[in-house]
Tab-separated table of C-alpha atoms and ligand atoms in Angstrom:
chain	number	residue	atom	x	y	z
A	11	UNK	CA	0.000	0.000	0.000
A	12	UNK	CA	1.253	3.508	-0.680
A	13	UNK	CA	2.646	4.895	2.191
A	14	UNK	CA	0.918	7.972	2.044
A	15	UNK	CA	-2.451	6.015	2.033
A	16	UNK	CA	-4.509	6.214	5.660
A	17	UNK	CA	-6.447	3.139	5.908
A	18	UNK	CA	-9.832	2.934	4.990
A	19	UNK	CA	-8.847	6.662	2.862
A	20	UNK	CA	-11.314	6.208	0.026
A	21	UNK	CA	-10.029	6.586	-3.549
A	22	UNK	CA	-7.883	10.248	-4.262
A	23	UNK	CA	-8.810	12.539	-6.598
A	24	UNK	CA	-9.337	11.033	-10.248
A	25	UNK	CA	-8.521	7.919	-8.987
A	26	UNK	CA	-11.179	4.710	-9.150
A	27	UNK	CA	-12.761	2.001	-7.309
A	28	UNK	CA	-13.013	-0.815	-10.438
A	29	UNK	CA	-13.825	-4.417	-9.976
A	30	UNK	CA	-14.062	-6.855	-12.911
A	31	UNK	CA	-16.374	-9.774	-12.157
A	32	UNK	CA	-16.149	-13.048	-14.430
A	33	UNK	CA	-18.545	-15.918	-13.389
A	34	UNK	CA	-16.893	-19.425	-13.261
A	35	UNK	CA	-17.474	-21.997	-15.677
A	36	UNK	CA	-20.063	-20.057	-16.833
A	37	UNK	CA	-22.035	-22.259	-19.113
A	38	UNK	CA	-21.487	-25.569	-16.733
A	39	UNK	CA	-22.491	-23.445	-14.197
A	40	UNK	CA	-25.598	-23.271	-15.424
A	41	UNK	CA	-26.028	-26.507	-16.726
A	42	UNK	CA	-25.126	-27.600	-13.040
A	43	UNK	CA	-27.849	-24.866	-11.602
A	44	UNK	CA	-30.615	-26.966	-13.635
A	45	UNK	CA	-29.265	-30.018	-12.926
A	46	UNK	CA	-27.268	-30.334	-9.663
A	47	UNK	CA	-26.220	-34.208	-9.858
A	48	UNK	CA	-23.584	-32.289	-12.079
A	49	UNK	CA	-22.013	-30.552	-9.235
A	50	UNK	CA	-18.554	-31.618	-8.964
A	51	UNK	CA	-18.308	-33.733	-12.184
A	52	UNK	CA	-16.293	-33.143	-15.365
A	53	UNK	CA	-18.747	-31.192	-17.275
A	54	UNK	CA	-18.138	-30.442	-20.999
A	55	UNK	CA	-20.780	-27.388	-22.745
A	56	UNK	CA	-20.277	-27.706	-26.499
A	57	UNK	CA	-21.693	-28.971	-29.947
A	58	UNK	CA	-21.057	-32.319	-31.810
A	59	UNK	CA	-20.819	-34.676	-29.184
A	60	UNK	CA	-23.810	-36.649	-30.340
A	61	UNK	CA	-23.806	-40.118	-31.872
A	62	UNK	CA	-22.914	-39.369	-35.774
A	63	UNK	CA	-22.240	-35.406	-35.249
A	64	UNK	CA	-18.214	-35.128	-36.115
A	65	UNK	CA	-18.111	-31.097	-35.727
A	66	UNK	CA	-18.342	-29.262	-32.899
A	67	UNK	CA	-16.082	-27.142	-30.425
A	68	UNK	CA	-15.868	-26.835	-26.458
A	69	UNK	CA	-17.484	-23.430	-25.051
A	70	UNK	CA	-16.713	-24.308	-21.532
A	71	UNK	CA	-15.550	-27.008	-19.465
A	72	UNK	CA	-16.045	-27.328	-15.582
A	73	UNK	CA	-12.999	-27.227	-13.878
A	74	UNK	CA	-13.174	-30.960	-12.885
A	75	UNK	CA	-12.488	-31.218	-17.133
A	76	UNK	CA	-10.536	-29.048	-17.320
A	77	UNK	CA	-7.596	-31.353	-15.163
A	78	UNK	CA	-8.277	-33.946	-17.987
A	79	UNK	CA	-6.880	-30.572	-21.049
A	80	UNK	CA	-10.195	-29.482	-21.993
A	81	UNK	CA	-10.659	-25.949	-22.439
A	82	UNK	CA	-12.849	-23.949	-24.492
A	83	UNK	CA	-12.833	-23.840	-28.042
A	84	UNK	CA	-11.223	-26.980	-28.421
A	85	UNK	CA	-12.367	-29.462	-31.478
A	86	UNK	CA	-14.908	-31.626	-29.505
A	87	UNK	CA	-13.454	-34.389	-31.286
A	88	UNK	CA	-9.866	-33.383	-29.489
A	89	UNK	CA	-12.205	-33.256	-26.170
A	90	UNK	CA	-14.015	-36.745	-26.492
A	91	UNK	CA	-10.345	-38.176	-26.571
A	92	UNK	CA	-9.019	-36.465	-23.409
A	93	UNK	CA	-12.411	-36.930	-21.435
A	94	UNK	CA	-14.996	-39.556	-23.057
A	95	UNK	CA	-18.364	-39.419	-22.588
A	96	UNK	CA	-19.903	-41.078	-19.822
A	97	UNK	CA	-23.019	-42.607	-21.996
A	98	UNK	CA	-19.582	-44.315	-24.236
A	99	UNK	CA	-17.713	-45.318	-21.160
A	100	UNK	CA	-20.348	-47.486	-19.500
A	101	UNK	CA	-21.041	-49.029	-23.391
A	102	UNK	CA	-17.033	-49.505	-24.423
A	103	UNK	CA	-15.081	-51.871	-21.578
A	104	UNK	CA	-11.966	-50.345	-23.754
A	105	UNK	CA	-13.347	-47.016	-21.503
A	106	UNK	CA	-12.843	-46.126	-17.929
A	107	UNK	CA	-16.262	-45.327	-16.872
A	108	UNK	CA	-14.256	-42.828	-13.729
A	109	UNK	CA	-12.118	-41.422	-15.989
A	110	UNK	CA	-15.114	-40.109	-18.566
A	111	UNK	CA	-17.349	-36.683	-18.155
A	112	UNK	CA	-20.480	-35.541	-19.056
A	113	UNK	CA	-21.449	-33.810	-21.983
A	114	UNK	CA	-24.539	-31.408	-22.671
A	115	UNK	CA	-25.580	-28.877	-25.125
A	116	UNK	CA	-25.244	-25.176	-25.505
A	117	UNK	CA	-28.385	-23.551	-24.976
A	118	UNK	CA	-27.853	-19.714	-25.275
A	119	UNK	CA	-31.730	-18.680	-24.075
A	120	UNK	CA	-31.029	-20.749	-20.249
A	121	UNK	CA	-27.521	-18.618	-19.802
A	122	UNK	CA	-29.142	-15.313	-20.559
A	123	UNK	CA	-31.898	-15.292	-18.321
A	124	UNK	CA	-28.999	-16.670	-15.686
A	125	UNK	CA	-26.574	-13.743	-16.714
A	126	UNK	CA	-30.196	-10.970	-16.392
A	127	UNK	CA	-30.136	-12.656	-12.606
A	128	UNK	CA	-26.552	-11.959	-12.120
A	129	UNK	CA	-27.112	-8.783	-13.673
A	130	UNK	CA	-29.373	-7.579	-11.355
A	131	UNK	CA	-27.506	-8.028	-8.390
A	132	UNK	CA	-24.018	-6.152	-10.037
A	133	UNK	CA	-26.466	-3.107	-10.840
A	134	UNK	CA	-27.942	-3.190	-7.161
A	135	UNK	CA	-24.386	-3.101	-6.168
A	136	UNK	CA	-22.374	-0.495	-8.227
A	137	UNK	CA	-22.994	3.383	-9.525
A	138	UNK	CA	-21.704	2.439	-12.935
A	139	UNK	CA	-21.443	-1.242	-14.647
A	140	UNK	CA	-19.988	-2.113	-18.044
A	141	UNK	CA	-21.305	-5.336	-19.522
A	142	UNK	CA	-19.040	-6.633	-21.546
A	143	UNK	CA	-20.229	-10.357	-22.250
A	144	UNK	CA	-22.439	-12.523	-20.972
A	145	UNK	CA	-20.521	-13.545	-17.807
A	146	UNK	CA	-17.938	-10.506	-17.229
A	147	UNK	CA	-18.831	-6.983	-16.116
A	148	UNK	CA	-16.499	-3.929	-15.091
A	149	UNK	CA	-18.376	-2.041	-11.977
A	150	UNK	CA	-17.122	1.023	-10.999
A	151	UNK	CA	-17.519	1.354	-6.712
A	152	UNK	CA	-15.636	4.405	-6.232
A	153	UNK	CA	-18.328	5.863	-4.181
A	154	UNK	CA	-19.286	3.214	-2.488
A	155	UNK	CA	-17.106	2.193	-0.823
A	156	UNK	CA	-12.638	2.835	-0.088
A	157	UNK	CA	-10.142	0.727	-0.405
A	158	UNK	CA	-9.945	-0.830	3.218
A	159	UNK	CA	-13.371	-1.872	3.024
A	160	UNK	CA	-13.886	-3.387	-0.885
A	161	UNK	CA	-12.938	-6.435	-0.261
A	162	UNK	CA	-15.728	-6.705	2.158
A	163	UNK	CA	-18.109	-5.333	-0.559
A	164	UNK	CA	-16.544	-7.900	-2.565
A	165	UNK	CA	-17.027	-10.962	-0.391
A	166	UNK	CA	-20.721	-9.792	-0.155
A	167	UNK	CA	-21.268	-9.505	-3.610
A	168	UNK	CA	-19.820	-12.944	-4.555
A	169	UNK	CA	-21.696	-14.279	-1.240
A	170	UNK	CA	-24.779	-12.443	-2.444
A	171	UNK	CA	-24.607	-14.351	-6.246
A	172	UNK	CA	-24.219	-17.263	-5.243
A	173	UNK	CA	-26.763	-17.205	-2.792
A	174	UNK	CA	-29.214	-15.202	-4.925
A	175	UNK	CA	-28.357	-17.315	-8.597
A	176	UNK	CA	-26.893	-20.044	-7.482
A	177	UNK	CA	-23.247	-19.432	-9.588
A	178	UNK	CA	-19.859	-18.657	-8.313
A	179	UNK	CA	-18.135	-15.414	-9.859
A	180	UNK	CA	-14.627	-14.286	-9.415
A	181	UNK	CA	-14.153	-10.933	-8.436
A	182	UNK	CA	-10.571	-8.730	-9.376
A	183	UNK	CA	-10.478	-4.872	-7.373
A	184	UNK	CA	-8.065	-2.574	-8.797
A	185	UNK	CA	-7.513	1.121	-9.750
A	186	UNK	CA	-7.481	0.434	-13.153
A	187	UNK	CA	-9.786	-1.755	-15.865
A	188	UNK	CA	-7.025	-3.785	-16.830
A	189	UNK	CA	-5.685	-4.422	-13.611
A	190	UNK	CA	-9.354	-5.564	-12.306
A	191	UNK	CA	-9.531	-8.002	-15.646
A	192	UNK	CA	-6.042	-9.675	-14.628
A	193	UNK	CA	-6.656	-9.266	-10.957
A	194	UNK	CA	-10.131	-11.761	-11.285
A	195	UNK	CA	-8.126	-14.299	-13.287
A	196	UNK	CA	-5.518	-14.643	-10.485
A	197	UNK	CA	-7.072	-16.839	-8.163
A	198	UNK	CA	-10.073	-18.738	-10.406
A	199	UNK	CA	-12.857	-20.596	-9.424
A	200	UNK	CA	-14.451	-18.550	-6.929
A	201	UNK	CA	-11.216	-15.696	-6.538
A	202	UNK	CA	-10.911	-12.683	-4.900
A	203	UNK	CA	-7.611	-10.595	-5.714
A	204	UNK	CA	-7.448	-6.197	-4.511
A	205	UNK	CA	-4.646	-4.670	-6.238
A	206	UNK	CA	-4.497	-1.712	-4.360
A	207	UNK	CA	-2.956	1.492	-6.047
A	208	UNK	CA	0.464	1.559	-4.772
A	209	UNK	CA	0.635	-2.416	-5.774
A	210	UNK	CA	-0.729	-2.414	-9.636
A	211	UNK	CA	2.941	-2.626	-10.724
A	212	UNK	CA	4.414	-5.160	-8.385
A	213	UNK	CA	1.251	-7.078	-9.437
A	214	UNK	CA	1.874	-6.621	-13.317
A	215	UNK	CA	5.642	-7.036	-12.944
A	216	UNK	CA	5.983	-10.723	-12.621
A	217	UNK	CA	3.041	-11.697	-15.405
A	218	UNK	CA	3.655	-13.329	-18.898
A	219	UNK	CA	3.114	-10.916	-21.453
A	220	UNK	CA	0.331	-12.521	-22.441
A	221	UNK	CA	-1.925	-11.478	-19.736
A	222	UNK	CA	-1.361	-7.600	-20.521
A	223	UNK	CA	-4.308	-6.404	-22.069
A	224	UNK	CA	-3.834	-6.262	-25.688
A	225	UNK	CA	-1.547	-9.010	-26.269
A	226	UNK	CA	-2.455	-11.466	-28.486
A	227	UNK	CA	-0.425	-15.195	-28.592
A	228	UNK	CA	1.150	-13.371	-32.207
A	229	UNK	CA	2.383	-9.856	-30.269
A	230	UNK	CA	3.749	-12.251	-27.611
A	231	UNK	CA	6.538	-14.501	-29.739
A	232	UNK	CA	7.100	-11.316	-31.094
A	233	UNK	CA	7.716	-9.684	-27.991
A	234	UNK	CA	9.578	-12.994	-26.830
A	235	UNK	CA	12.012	-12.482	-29.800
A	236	UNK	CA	12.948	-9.751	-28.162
A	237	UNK	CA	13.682	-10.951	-24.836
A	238	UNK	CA	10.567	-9.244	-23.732
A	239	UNK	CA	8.868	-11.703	-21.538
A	240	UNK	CA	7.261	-10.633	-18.662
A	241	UNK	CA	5.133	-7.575	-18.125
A	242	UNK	CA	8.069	-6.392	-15.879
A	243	UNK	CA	10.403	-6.320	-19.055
A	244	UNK	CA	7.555	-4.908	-21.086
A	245	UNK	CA	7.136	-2.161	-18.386
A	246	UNK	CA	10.890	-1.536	-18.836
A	247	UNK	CA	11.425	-1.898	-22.439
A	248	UNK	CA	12.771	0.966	-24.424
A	249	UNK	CA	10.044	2.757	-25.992
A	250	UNK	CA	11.672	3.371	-28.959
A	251	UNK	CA	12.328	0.063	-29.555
A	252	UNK	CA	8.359	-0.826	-29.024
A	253	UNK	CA	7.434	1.939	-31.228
A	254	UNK	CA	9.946	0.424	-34.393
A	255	UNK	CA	8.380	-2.650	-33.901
A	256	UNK	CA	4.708	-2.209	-32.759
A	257	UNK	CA	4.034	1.279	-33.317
A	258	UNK	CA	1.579	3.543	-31.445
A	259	UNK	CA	0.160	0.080	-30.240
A	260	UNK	CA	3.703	-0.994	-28.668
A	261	UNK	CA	3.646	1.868	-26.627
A	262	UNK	CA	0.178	1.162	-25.646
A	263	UNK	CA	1.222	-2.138	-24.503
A	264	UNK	CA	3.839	-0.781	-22.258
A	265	UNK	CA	1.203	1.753	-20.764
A	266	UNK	CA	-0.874	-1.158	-19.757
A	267	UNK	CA	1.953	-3.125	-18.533
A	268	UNK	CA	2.867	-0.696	-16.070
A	269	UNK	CA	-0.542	-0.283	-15.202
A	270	UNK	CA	-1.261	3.107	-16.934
A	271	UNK	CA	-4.808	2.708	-17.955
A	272	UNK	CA	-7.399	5.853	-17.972
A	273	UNK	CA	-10.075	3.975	-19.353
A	274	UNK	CA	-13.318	4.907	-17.187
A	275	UNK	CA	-16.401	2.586	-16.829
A	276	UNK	CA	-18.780	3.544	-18.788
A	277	UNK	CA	-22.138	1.600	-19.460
A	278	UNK	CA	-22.887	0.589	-22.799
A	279	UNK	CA	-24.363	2.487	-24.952
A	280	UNK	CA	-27.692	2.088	-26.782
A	281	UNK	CA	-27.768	1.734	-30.626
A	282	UNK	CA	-29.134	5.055	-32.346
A	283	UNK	CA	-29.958	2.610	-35.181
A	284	UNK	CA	-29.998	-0.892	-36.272
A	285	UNK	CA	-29.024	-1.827	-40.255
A	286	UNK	CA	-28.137	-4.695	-41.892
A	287	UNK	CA	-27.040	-4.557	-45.763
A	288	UNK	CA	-25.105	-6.767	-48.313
A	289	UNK	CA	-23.062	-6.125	-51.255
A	290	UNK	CA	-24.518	-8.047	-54.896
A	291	UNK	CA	-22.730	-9.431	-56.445
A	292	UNK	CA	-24.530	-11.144	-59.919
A	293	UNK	CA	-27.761	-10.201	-60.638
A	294	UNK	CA	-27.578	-5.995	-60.504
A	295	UNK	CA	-30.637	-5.240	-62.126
A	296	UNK	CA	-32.693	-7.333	-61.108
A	297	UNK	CA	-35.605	-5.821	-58.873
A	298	UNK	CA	-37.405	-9.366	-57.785
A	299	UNK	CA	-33.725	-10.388	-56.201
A	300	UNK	CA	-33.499	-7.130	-55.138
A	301	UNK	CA	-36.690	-7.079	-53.116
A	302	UNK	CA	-36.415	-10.811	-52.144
A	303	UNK	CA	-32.851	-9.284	-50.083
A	304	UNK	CA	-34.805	-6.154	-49.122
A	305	UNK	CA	-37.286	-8.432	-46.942
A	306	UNK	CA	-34.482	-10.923	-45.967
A	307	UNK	CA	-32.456	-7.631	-44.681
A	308	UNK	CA	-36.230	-6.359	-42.837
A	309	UNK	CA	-36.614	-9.731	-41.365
A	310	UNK	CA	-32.953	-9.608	-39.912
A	311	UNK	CA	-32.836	-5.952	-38.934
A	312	UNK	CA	-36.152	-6.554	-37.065
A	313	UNK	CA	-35.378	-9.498	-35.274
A	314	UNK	CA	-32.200	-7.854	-33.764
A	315	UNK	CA	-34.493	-4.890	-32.569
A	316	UNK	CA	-36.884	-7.361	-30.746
A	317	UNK	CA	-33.984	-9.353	-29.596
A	318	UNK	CA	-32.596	-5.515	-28.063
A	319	UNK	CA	-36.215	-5.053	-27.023
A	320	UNK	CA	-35.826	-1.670	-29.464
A	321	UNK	CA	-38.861	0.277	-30.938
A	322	UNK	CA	-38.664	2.269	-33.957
A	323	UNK	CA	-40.448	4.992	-35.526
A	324	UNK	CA	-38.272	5.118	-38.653
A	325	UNK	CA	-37.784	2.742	-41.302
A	326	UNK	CA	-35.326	3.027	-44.365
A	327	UNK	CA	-33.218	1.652	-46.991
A	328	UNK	CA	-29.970	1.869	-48.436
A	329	UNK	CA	-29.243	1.372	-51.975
A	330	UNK	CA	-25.597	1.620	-53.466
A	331	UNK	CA	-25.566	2.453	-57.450
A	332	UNK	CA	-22.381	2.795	-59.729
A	333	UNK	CA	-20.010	4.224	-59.084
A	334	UNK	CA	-20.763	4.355	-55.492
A	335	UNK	CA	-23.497	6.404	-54.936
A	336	UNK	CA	-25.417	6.103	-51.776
A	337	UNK	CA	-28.918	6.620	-52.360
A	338	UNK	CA	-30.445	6.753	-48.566
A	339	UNK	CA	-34.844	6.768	-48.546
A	340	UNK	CA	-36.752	6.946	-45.250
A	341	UNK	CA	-39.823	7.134	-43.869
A	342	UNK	CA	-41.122	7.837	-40.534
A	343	UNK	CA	-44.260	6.360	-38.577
A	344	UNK	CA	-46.507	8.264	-36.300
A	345	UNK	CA	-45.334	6.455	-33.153
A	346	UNK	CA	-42.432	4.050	-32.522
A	347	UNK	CA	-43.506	0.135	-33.294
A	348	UNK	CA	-42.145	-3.040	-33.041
A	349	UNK	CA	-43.470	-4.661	-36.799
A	350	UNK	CA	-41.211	-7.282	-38.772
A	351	UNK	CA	-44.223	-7.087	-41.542
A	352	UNK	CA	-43.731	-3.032	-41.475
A	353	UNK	CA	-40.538	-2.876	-42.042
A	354	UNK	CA	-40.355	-5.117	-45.078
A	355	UNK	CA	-43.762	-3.380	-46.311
A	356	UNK	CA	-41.937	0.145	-45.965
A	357	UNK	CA	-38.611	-0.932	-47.486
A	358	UNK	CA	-40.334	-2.857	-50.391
A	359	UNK	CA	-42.746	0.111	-50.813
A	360	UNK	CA	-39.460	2.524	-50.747
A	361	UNK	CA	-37.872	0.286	-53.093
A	362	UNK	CA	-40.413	0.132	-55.402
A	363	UNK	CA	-40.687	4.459	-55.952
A	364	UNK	CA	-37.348	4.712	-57.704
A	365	UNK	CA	-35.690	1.907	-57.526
A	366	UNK	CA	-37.222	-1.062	-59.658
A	367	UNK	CA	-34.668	-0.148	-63.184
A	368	UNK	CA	-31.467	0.709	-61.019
A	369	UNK	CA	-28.524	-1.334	-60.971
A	370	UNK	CA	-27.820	-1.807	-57.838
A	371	UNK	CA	-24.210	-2.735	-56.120
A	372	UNK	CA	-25.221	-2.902	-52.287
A	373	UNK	CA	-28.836	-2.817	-50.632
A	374	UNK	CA	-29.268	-2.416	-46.994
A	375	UNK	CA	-32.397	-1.560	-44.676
A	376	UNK	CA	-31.720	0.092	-41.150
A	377	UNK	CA	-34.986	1.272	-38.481
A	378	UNK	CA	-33.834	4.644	-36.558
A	379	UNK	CA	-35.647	6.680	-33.823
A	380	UNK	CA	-35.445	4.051	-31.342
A	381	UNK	CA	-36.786	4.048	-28.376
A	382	UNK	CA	-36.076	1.290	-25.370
A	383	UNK	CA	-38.334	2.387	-22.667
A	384	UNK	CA	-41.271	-0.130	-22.079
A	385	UNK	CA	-43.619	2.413	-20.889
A	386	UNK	CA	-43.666	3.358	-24.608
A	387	UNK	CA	-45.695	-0.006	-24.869
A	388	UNK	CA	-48.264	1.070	-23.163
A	389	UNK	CA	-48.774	4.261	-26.244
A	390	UNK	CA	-48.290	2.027	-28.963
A	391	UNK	CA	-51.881	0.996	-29.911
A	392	UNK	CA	-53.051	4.331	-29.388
A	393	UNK	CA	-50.712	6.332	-31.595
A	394	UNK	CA	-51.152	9.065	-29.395
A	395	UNK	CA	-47.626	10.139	-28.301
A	396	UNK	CA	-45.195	10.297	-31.167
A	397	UNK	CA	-42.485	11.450	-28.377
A	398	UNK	CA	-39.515	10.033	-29.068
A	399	UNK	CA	-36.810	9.905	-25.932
A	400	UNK	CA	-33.456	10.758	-27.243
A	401	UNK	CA	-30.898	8.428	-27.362
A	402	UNK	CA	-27.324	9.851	-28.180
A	403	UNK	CA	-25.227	6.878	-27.326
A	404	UNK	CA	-23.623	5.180	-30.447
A	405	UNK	CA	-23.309	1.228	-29.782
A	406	UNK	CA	-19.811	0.617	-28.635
A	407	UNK	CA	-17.722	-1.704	-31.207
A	408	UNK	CA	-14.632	-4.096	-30.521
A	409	UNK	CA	-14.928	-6.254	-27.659
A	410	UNK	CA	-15.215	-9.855	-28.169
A	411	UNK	CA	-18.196	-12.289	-27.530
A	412	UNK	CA	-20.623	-9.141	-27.147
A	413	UNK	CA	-23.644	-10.526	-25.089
A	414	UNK	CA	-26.610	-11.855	-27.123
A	415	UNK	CA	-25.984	-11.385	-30.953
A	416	UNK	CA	-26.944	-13.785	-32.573
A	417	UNK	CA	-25.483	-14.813	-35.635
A	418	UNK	CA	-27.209	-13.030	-38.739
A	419	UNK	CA	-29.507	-14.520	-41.267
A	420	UNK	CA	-27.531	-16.518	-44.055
A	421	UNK	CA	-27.804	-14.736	-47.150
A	422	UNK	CA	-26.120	-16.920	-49.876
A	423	UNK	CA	-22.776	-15.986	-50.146
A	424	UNK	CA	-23.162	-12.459	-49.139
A	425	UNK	CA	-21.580	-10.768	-46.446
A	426	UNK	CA	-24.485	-8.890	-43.885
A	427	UNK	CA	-22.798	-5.771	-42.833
A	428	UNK	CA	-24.032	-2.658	-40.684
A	429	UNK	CA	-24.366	0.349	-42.296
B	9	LIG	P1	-15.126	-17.284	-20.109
B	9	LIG	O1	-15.418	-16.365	-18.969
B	9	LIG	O2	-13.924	-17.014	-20.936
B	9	LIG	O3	-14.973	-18.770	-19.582
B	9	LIG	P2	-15.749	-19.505	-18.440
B	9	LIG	O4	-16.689	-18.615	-17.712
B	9	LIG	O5	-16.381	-20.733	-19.006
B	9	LIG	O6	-14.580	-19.987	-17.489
B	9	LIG	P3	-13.707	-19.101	-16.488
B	9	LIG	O7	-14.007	-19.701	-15.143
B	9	LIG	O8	-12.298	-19.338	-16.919
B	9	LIG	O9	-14.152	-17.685	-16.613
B	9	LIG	O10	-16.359	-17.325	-21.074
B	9	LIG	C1	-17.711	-17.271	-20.630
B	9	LIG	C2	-18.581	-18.207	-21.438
B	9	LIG	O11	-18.454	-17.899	-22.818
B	9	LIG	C3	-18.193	-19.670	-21.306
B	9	LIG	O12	-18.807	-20.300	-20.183
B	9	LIG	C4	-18.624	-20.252	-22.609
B	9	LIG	C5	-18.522	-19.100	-23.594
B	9	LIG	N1	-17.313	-19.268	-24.433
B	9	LIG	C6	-17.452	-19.858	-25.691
B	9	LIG	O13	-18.568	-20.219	-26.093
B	9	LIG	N2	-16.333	-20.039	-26.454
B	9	LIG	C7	-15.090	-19.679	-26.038
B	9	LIG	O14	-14.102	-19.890	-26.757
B	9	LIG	C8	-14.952	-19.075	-24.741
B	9	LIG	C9	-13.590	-18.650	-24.241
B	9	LIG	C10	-16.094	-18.896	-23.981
B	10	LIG	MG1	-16.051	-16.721	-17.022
């Protein structure tokens, strides 16, 4: 601790309270939630484990399969060798029925009503949380609570999960995101780890590079080729050096490895519109395709705005002619609705006013105007209160495994973009 620092001081000027919380085992955890013979069994989540399925990959394994070398996104085919099924163990005497696991399904709709529940609680207990997948949030406690007293809050808060839900998190304090996202990693399943400020780079020091934020396995070797192989050395390389080789990115790596992060939590944003659009390639002119896509783009555009639980009062199209001229119709409905049907009608119907002889290189549909408060609901039948609440926040892009997206509507060989 800095030696300035009176216990129980809370956080100085500009500096913060973060925690990173990352459940354990996520998926098994859930699986072992609805089914609690599970508990304390080698537990593989994936796809392609059944009788005549070949491909597949490991989301998760409980950490009872993980001692066997499962991890996640391994070919389940790799898995099934290190830790057979139990159904083939009991069936093959070549198998060891006590050295074989269970196996079961990925079912995406059971882990997000689990994640809402653990949710819940991280809201009850933070000013600010950043969701960043479906089992990891940044919560920022600054006022809330001070340094001699978070890991208390922290204690309570896993106590209060796994009470409440029924699934253990880990939980990493620090002063800085990054810190908080290595810090809960530390000391998995059920971990607890406060980097306080005056410890971030003691903490960092010792660490393979590969746990700074921002190194990928790829940056690493090349960082090993250069005798760079802690986040201590990383810390202390030259930044000249980092800059020839990595550019503005290898000295961002070095600010993270010696814990220089300014990064504030900040919740995620709402979308101020939701599009979907593909490039054509063959058939340019030719309207039936083109209004076959334009529903196949409304379909897929609407079903991410019910999935976001997003009204809109706004529908319109995109359409891309040669050279690259982007050609952008809209038109706006008297109150905000949630209408699959509408928003193909509208496109097609947009499509169809100047469209129909055009040769076309990309086509795209996008509803605006959204609106996420359900009290809007409760105007929708009446039409009677066009209001519209703002919403400025742009959806944030970049982070991996965002919570809930589904994958998007096969279109042929097309690629489904947002525009
Ligand atoms: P993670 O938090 O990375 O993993 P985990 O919760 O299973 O295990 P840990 O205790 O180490 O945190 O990911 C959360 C969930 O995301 C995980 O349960 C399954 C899913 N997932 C995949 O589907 N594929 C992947 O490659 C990874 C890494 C995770
Ligand atoms: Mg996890």
């Amino acid at each position: 601790m800095d030696a300035q620092r009176l216990p129980g001081a809370p956080a100085r000027d500009g500096e913060r309270i973060v925690a990173h919380v990352d459940m354990d085992c996520f998926y098994a955890a859930c699986e072992r939630l609805r089914e609690p013979a599970l508990d304390g069994e080698p537990l593989v989540v994936g796809m392609g484990f059944e009788p005549g399925e070949t491909i597949g990959a490991v989301a998760t394994a409980s950490y009872e399969a993980r001692e066997y070398g499962v991890e996640s996104a391994m070919a389940i085919s790799e898995a099934l060798e290190k830790l057979p099924r139990k159904l083939d163990a009991v069936e093959d005497p070549a198998l060891d029925v006590e050295e074989a696991g269970f196996y079961r399904p990925v079912d995406m709709a059971y882990y997000q009503s689990i994640s809402e529940e653990v949710r819940t609680i991280l809201h009850d207990n933070a000013d600010v949380v950043r969701e960043v997948s479906i089992d990891e949030a940044y919560l920022d406690v600054t006022d809330r609570v001070t340094w001699a007293d978070v890991a208390d809050w922290a204690r309570e808060l896993k106590a209060t999960i796994a009470s409440t839900v029924g699934v253990d998190a880990s939980v990493g304090v620090a002063p800085t995101m990054s810190a908080a996202k290595v810090a809960s990693d530390r000391d998995k399943p059920d971990g607890l780890v406060v980097v306080e400020p005056g410890e971030v780079r003691s903490f960092f020091d010792p660490l393979p590079i590969e746990d700074v934020h921002g190194v990928g396995p790829v940056t690493a070797s090349e960082l090993e080729a250069l005798d760079i192989e802690t986040a201590g050395d990383l810390a202390a390389a030259d930044p000249d050096v980092l800059d020839d080789h990595f550019g503005d990115r290898g000295l961002e790596i070095r600010r993270y490895a010696r814990g220089d992060d300014e990064r504030d939590v900040t919740p995620r944003g709402k979308p101020k519109s939701l599009s979907r659009e593909t490039a054509i390639g063959g058939q340019k002119e030719d309207s039936e395709y083109h209004r076959e896509l334009l529903s196949t783009l409304g379909e897929a555009v609407a079903n991410r705005a019910s999935r976001k639980e997003a009204f809109y009062q706004t529908i319109g199209i995109k359409v891309v002619t040669p050279p690259f001229d982007i050609n952008t119709r809209a038109h706006s409905l008297p109150g905000p609705v949630d209408d699959p049907a509408l928003v193909q009608e509208v496109a097609l119907d947009l499509y169809d006013a100047e469209f129909t002889d055009a040769t076309v290189r990309k086509i795209g549909v996008r509803v605006s105007n959204l609106s996420f408060d359900d009290a809007e609901q409760a105007n929708l039948t009446g039409w009677d209160d066009p209001s519209v609440p703002d919403v400025d926040d742009v959806e944030p892009i970049g982070e991996a495994r965002s919570t809930g997206e589904s994958p998007d509507l096969p279109l042929g060989q097309s690629r489904l973009t947002d525009f």
